[in-house]
PDB file of C-alpha atoms in Angstrom:
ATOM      1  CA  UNK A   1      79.264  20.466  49.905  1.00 68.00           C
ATOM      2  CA  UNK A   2      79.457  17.067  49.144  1.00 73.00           C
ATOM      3  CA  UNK A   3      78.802  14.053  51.619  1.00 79.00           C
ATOM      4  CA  UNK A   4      82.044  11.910  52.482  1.00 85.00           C
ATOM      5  CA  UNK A   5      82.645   8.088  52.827  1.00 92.00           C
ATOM      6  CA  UNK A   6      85.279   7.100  55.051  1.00 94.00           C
ATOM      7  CA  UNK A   7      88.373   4.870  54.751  1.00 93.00           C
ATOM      8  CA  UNK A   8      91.897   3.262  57.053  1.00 95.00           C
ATOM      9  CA  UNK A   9      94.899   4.013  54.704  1.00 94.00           C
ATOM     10  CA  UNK A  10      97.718   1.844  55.851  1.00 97.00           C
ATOM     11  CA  UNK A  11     100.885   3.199  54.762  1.00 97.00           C
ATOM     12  CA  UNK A  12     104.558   2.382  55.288  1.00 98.00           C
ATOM     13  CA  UNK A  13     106.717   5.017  57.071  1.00 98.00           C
ATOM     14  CA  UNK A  14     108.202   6.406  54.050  1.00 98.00           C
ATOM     15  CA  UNK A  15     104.966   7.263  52.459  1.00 98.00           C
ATOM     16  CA  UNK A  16     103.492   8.674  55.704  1.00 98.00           C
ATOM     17  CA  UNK A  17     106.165  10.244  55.880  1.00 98.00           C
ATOM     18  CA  UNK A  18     106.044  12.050  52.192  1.00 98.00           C
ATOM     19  CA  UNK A  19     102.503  12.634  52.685  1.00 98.00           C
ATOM     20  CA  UNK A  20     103.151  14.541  56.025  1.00 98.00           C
ATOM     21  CA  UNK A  21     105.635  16.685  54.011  1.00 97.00           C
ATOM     22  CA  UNK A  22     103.372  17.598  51.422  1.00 96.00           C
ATOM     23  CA  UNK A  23     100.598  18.434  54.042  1.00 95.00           C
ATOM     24  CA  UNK A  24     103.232  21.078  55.266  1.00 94.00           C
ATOM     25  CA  UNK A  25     104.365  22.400  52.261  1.00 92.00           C
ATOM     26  CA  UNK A  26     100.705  22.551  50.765  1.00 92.00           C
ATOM     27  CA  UNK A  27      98.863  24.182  53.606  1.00 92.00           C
ATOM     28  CA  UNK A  28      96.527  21.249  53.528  1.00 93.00           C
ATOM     29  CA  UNK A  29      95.664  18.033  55.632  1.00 93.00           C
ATOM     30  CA  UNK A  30      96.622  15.008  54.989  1.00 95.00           C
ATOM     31  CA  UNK A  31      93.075  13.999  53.082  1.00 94.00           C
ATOM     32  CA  UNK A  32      93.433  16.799  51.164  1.00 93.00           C
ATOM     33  CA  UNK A  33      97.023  16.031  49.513  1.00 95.00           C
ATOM     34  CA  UNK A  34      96.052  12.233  49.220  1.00 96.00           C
ATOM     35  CA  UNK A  35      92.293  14.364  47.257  1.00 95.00           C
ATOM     36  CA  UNK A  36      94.250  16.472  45.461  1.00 96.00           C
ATOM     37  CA  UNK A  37      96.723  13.565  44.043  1.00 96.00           C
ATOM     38  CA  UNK A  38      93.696  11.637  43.180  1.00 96.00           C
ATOM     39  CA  UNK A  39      92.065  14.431  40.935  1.00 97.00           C
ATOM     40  CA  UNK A  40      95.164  15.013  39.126  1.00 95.00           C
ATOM     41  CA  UNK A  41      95.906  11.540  39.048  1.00 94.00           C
ATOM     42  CA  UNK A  42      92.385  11.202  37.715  1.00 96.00           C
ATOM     43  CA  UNK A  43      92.628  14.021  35.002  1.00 93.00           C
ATOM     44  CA  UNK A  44      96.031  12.393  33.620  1.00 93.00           C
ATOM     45  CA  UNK A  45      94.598   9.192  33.237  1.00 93.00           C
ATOM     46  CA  UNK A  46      91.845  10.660  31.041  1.00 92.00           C
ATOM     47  CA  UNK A  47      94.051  12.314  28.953  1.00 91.00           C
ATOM     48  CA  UNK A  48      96.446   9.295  27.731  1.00 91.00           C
ATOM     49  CA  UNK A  49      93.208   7.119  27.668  1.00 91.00           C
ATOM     50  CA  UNK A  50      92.086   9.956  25.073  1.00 90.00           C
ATOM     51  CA  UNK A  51      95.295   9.144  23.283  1.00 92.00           C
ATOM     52  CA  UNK A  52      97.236  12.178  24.363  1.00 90.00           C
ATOM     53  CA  UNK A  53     100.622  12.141  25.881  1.00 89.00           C
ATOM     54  CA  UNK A  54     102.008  14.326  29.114  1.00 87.00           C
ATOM     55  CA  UNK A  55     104.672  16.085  28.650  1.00 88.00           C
ATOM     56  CA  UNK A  56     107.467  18.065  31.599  1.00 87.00           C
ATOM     57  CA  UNK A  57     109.402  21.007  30.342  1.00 87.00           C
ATOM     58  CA  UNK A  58     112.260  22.097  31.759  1.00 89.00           C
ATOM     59  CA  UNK A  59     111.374  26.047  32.583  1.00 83.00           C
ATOM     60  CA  UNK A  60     114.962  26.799  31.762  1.00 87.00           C
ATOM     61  CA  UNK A  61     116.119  24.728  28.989  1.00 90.00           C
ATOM     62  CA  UNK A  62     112.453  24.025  27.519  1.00 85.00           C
ATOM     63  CA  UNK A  63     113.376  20.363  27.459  1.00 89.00           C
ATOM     64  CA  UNK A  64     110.537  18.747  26.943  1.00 87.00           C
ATOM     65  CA  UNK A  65     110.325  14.996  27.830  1.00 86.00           C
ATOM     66  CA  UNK A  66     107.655  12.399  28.292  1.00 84.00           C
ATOM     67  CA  UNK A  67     106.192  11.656  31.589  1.00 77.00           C
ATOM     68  CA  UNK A  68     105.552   8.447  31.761  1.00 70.00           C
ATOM     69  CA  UNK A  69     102.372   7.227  33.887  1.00 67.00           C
ATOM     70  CA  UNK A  70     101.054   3.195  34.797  1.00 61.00           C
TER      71      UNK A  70
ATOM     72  CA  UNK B   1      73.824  14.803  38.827  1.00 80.00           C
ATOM     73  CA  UNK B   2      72.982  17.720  40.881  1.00 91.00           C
ATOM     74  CA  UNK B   3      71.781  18.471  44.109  1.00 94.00           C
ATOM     75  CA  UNK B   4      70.642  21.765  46.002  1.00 96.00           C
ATOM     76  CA  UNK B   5      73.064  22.888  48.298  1.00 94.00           C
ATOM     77  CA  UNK B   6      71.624  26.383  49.659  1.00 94.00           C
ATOM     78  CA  UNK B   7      69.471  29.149  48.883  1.00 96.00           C
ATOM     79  CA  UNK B   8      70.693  32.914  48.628  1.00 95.00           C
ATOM     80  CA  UNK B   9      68.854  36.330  47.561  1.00 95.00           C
ATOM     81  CA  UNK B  10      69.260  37.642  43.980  1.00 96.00           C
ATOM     82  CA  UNK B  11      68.215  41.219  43.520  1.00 95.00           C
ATOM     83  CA  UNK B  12      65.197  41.653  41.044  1.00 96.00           C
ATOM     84  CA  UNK B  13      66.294  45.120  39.659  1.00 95.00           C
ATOM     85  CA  UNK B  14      62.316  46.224  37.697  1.00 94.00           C
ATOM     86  CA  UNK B  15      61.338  46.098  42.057  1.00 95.00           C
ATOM     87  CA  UNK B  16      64.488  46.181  43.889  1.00 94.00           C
ATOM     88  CA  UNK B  17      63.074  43.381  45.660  1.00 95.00           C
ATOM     89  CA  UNK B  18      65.084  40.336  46.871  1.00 95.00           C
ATOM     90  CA  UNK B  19      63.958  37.016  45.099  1.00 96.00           C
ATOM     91  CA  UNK B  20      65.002  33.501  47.121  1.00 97.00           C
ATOM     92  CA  UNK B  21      67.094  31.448  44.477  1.00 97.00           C
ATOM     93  CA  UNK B  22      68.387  27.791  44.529  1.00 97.00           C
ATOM     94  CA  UNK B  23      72.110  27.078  44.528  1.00 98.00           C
ATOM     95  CA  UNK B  24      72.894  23.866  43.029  1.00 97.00           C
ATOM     96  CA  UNK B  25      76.247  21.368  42.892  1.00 97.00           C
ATOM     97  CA  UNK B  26      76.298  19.971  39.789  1.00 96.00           C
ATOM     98  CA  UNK B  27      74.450  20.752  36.234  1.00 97.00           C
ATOM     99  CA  UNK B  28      71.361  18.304  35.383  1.00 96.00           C
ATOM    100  CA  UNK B  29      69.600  18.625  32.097  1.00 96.00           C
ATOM    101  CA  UNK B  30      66.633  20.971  32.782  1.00 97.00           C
ATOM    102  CA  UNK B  31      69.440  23.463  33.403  1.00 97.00           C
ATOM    103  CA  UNK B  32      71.398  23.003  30.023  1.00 97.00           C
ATOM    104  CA  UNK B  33      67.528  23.160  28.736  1.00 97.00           C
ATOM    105  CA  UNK B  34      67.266  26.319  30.128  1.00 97.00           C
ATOM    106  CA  UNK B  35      70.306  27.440  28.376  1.00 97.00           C
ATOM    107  CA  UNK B  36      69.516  26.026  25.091  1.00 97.00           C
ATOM    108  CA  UNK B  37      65.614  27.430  24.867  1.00 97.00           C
ATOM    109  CA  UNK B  38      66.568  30.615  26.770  1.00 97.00           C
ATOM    110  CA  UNK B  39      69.798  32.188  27.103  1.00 97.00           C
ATOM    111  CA  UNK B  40      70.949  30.925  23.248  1.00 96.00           C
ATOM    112  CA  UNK B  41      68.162  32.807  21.436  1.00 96.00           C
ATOM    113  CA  UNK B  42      68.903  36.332  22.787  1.00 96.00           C
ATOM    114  CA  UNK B  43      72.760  35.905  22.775  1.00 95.00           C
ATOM    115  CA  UNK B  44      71.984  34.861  19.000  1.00 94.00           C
ATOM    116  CA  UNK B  45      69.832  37.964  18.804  1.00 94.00           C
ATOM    117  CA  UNK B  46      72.586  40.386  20.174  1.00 94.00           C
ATOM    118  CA  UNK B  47      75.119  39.225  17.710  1.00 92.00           C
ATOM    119  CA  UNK B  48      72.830  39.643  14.739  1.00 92.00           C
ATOM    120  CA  UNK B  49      72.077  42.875  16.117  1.00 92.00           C
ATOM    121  CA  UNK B  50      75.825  43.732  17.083  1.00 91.00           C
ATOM    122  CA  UNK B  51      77.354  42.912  13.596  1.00 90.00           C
ATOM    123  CA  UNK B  52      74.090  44.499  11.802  1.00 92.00           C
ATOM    124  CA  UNK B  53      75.569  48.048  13.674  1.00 90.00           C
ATOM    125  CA  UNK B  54      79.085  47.263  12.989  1.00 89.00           C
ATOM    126  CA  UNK B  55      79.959  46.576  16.720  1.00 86.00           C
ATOM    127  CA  UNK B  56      80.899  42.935  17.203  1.00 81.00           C
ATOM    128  CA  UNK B  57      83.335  43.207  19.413  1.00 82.00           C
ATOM    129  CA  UNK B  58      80.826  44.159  21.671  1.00 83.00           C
ATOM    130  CA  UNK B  59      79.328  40.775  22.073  1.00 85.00           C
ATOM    131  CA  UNK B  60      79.780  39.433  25.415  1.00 84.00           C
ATOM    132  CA  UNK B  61      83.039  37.196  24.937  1.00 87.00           C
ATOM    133  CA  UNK B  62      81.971  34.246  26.652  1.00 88.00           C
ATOM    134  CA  UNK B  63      79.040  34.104  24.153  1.00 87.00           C
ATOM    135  CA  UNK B  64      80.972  31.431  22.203  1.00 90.00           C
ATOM    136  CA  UNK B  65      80.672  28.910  25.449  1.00 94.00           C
ATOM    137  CA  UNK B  66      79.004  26.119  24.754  1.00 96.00           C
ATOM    138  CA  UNK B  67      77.640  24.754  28.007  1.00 97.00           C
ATOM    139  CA  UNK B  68      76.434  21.446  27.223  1.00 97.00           C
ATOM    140  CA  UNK B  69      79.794  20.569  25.748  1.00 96.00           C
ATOM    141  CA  UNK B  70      81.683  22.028  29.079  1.00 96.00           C
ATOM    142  CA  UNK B  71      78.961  19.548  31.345  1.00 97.00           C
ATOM    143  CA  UNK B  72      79.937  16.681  29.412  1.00 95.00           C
ATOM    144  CA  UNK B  73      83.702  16.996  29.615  1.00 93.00           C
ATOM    145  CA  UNK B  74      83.505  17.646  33.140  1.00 94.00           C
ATOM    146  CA  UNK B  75      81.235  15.826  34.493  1.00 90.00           C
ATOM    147  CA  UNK B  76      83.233  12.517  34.996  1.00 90.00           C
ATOM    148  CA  UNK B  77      86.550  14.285  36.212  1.00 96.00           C
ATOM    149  CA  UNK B  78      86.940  14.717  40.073  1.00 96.00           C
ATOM    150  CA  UNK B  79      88.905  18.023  39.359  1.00 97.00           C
ATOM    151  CA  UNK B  80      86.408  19.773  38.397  1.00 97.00           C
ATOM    152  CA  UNK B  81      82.850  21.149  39.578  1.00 97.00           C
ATOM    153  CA  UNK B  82      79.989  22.481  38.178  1.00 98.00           C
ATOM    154  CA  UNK B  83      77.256  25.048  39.917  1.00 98.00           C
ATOM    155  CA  UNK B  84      74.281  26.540  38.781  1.00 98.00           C
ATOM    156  CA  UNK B  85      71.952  28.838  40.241  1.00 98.00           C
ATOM    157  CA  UNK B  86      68.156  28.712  39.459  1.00 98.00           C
ATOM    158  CA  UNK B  87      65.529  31.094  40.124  1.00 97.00           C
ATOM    159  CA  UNK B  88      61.966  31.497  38.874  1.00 96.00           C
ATOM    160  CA  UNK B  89      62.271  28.806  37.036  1.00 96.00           C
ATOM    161  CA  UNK B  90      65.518  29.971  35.080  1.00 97.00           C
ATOM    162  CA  UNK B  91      69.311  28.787  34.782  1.00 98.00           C
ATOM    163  CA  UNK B  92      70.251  32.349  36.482  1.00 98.00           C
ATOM    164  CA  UNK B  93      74.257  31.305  36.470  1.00 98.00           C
ATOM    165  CA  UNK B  94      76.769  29.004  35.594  1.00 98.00           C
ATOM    166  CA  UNK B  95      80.115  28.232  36.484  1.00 98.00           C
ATOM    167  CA  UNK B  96      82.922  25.393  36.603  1.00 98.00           C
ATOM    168  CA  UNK B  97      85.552  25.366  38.977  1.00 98.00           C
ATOM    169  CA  UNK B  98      88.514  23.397  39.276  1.00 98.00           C
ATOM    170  CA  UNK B  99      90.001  22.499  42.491  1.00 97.00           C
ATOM    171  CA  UNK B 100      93.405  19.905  41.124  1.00 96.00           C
ATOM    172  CA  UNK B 101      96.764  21.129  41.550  1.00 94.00           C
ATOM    173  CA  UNK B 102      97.628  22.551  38.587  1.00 93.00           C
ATOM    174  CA  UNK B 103      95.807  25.480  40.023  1.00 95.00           C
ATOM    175  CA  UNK B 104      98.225  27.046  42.526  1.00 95.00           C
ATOM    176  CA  UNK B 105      98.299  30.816  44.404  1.00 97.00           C
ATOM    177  CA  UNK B 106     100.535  33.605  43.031  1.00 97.00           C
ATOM    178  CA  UNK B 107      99.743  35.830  45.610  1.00 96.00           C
ATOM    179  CA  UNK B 108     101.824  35.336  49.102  1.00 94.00           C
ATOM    180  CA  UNK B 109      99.722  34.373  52.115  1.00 91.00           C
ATOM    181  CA  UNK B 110     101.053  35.975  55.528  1.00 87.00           C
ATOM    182  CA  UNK B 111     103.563  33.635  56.169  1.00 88.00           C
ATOM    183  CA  UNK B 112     105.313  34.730  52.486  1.00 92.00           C
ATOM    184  CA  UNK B 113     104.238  30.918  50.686  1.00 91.00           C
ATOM    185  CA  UNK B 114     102.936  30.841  47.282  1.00 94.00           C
ATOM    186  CA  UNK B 115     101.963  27.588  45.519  1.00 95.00           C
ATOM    187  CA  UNK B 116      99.194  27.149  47.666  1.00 95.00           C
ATOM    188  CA  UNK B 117      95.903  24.985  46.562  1.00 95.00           C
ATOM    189  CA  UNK B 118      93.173  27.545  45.469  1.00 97.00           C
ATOM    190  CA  UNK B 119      89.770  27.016  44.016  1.00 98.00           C
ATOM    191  CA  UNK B 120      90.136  28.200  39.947  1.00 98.00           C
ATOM    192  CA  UNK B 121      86.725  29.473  38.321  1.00 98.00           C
ATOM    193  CA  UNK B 122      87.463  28.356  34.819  1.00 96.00           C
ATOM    194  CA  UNK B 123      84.292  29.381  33.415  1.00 97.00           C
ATOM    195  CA  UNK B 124      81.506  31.905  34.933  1.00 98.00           C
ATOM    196  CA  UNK B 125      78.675  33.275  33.179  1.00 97.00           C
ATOM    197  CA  UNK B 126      75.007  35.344  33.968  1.00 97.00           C
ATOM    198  CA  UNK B 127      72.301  34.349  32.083  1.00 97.00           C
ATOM    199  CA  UNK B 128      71.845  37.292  29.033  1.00 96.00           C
ATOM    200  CA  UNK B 129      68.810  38.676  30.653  1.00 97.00           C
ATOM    201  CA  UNK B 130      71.065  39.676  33.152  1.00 97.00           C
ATOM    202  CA  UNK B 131      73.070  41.574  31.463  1.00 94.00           C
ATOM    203  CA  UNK B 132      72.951  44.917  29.907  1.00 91.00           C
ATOM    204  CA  UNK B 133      74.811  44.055  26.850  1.00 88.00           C
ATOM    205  CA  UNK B 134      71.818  41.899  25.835  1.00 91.00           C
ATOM    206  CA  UNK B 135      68.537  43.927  27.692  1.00 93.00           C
ATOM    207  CA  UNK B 136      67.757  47.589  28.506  1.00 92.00           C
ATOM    208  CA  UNK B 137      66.516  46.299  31.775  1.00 93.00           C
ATOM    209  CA  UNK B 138      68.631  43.284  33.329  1.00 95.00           C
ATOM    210  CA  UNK B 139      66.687  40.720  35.332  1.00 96.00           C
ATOM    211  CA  UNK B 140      68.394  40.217  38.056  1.00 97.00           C
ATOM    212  CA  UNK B 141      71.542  40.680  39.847  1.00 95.00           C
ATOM    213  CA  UNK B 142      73.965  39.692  42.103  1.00 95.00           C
ATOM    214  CA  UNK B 143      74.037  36.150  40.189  1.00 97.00           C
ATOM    215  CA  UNK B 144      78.184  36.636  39.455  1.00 97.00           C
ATOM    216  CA  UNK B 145      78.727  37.623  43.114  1.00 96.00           C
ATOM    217  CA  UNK B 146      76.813  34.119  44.253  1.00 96.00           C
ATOM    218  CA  UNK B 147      78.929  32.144  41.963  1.00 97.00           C
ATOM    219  CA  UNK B 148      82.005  33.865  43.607  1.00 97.00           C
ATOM    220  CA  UNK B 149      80.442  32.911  47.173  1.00 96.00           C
ATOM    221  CA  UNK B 150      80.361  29.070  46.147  1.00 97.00           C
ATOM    222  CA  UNK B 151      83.382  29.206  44.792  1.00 98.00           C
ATOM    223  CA  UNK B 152      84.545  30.472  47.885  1.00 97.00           C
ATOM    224  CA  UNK B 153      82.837  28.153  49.969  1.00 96.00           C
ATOM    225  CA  UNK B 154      84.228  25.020  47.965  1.00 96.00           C
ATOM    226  CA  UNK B 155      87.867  26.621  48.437  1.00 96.00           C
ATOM    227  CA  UNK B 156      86.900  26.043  52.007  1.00 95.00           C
ATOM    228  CA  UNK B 157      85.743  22.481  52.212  1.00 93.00           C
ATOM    229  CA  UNK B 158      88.421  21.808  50.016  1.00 93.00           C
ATOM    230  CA  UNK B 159      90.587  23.005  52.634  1.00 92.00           C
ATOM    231  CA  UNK B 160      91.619  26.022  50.459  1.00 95.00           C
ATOM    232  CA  UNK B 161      90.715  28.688  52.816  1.00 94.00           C
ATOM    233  CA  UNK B 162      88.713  30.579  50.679  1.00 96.00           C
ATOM    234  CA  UNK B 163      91.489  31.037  48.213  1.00 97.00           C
ATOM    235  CA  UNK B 164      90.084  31.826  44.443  1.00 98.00           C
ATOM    236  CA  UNK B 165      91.499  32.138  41.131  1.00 98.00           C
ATOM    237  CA  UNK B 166      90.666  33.065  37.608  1.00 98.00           C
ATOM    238  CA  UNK B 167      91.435  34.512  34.498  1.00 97.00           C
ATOM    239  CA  UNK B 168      89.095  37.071  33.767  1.00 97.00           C
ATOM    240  CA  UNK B 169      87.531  38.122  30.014  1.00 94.00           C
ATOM    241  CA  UNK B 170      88.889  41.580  29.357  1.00 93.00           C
ATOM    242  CA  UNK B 171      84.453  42.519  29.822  1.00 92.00           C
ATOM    243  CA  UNK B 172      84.732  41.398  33.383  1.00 95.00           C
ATOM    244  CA  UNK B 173      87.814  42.825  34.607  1.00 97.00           C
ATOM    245  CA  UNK B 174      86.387  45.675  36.503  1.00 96.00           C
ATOM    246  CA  UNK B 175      83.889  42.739  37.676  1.00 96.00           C
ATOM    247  CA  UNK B 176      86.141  41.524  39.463  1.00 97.00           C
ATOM    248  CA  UNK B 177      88.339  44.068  40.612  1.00 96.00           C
ATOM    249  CA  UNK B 178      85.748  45.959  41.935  1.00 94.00           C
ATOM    250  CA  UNK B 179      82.792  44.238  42.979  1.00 93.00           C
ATOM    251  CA  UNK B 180      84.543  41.299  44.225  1.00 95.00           C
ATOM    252  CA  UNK B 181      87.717  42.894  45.427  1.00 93.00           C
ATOM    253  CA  UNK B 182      90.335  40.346  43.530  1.00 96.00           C
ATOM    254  CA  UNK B 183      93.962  41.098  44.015  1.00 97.00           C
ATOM    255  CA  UNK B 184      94.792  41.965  40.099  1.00 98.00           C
ATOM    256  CA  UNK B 185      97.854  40.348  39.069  1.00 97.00           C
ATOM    257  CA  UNK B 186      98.074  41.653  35.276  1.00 96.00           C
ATOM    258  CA  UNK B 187      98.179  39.783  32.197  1.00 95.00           C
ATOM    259  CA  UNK B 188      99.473  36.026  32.237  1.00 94.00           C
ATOM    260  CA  UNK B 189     101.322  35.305  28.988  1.00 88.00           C
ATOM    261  CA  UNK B 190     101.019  32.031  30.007  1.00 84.00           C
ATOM    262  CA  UNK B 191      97.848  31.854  30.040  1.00 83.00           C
ATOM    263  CA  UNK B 192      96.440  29.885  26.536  1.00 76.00           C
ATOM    264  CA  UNK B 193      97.338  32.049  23.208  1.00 72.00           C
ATOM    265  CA  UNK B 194      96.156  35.389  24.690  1.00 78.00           C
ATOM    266  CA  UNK B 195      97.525  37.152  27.684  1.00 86.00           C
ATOM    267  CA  UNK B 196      93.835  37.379  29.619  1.00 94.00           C
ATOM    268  CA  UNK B 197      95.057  39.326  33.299  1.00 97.00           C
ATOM    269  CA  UNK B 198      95.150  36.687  36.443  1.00 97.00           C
ATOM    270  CA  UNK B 199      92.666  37.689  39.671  1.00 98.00           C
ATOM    271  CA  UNK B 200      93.057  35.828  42.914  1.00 98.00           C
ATOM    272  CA  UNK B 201      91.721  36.297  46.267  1.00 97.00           C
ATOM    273  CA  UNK B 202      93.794  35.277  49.002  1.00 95.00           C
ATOM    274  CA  UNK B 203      92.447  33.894  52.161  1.00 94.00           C
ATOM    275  CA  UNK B 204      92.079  37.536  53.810  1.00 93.00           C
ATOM    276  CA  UNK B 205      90.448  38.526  51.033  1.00 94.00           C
ATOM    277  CA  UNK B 206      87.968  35.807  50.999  1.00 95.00           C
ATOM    278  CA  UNK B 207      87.037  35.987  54.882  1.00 93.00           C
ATOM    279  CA  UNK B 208      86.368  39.577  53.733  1.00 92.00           C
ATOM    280  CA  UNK B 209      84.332  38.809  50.698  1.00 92.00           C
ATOM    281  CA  UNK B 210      81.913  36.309  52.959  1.00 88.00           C
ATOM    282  CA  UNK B 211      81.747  38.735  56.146  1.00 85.00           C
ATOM    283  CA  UNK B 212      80.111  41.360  53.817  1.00 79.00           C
ATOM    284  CA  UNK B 213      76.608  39.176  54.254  1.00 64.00           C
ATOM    285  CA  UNK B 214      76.018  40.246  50.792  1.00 54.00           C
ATOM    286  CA  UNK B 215      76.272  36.816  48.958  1.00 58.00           C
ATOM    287  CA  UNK B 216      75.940  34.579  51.838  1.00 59.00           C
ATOM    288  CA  UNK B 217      74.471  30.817  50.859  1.00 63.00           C
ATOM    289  CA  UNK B 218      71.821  29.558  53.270  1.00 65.00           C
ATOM    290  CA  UNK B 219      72.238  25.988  53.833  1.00 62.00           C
ATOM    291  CA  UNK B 220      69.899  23.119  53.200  1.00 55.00           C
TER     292      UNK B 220
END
């Protein structure tokens, strides 16, 4: 649907290697994990910019604690 | 920004005829115009009619959406997308879709995995002249089905596989149950403050969906 730009990644073993893992486990190519963890990424970023904070709950517990993000 | 990324057929129901309509990626603002001008006046109507007969809670429940608001929010966040289908001149559909992974499968694909990436229609909505809650007579249809198809088709160059979820209003249930052939998954008390019931097609389901011709998008 939309037109795409290409780009050379270099990445170190240990990230290549993570991002082949998550290709696996999420069905998905390797663009599309390294997409989808730039949208969310993306969306986070918005969100503290907008002054809100992001938050991890443990699903047993309900701990809730602060994720921080750069 | 928005650009025209097929046509498809919309059923004009006073001929029965087929009428070519424009698909579009992206909402510009003619089409929140049209919404404004068009679709707000009669949904406006309906209510004042509605509550004058004592039966408000017959309003369409997405009435409330406000889809200038909805553009503006999403329209600078990669994780979501916006479509709109025109015809005659008219904002015929609406919908916004997020593809981020926060949206995730519930229903198992064939090799047993959930948690897969899926296409989730956050917001969908027919123009009111399509719709018989608002006019004796709808316009047109087939609009919701279209929206379905692109969402489909997005799931797919998103490398989703045609995978779609959604939340459905408790109006469009049978919508989507029916007509589109959603697995129904019951009501998510997860979901927000109210427990709306969870719909997703799973890739089988979608391959199924498109091979019916029905709602097929012509390219441009």
């Amino acid at each position: 649907m939309n037109a795409k730009r290409t780009m050379t990644l270099n990445l170190t073993d240990a990230e290549m290697s993570a991002l082949e893992q998550m290709a696996v486990a999420k069905d998905l190519t390797k663009t599309g994990v390294l997409r989808q963890a730039l949208k969310l990424y993306q969306l986070i970023d918005a969100r503290i910019a907008s002054g809100e904070k992001v938050f991890v709950e443990n699903a047993l517990t309900k701990e809730k604690a602060e994720l921080a993000i750069l | 920004m928005s650009s025209l990324i097929g046509t498809v057929k919309l059923r004009e129901t006073a001929t029965n005829a087929g009428v070519v309509a424009e698909v579009y990626d992206g909402v510009d603002q003619s089409h929140l115009a049209n919404w404004q001008t068009k679709w707000k006046p009669i949904i406006e109507a309906t209510r004042l009619r509605l509550e004058q007969q004592g039966a408000k809670s017959a309003l369409p429940q997405s009435s409330h959406w406000e889809w200038d608001k909805k553009a503006a929010h999403f329209q600078n966040l990669l994780a979501y997308r916006m479509f709109v289908v025109v015809c005659q001149g008219d904002t015929q559909g609406l919908m916004a879709v997020a593809t981020d992974p926060r949206h995730r499968t519930r229903v198992a694909d064939d090799k047993g995995r959930t948690g897969l990436g899926l296409a989730y229609v956050d917001y969908l909505e027919s123009a009111p002249w399509n719709r018989p809650e608002h006019v004796a007579q709808p316009r047109f249809r087939g609009v919701g089905s279209i929206l379905i198809a692109t969402a489909v088709q997005l799931s797919l160059d998103e490398s989703f596989k045609g995978r779609v979820g959604l939340h459905s209003l408790p109006q469009s249930e049978d919508f989507y149950r029916t007509n589109i052939g959603m697995a129904d998954l019951g009501p998510d008390n997860t979901y927000a403050n109210f427990p709306l019931r969870y719909f997703e097609m799973t890739e089988i389901a979608a391959r199924a969906f498109i091979q019916g011709g029905k709602n097929e998008i012509e390219s441009q």
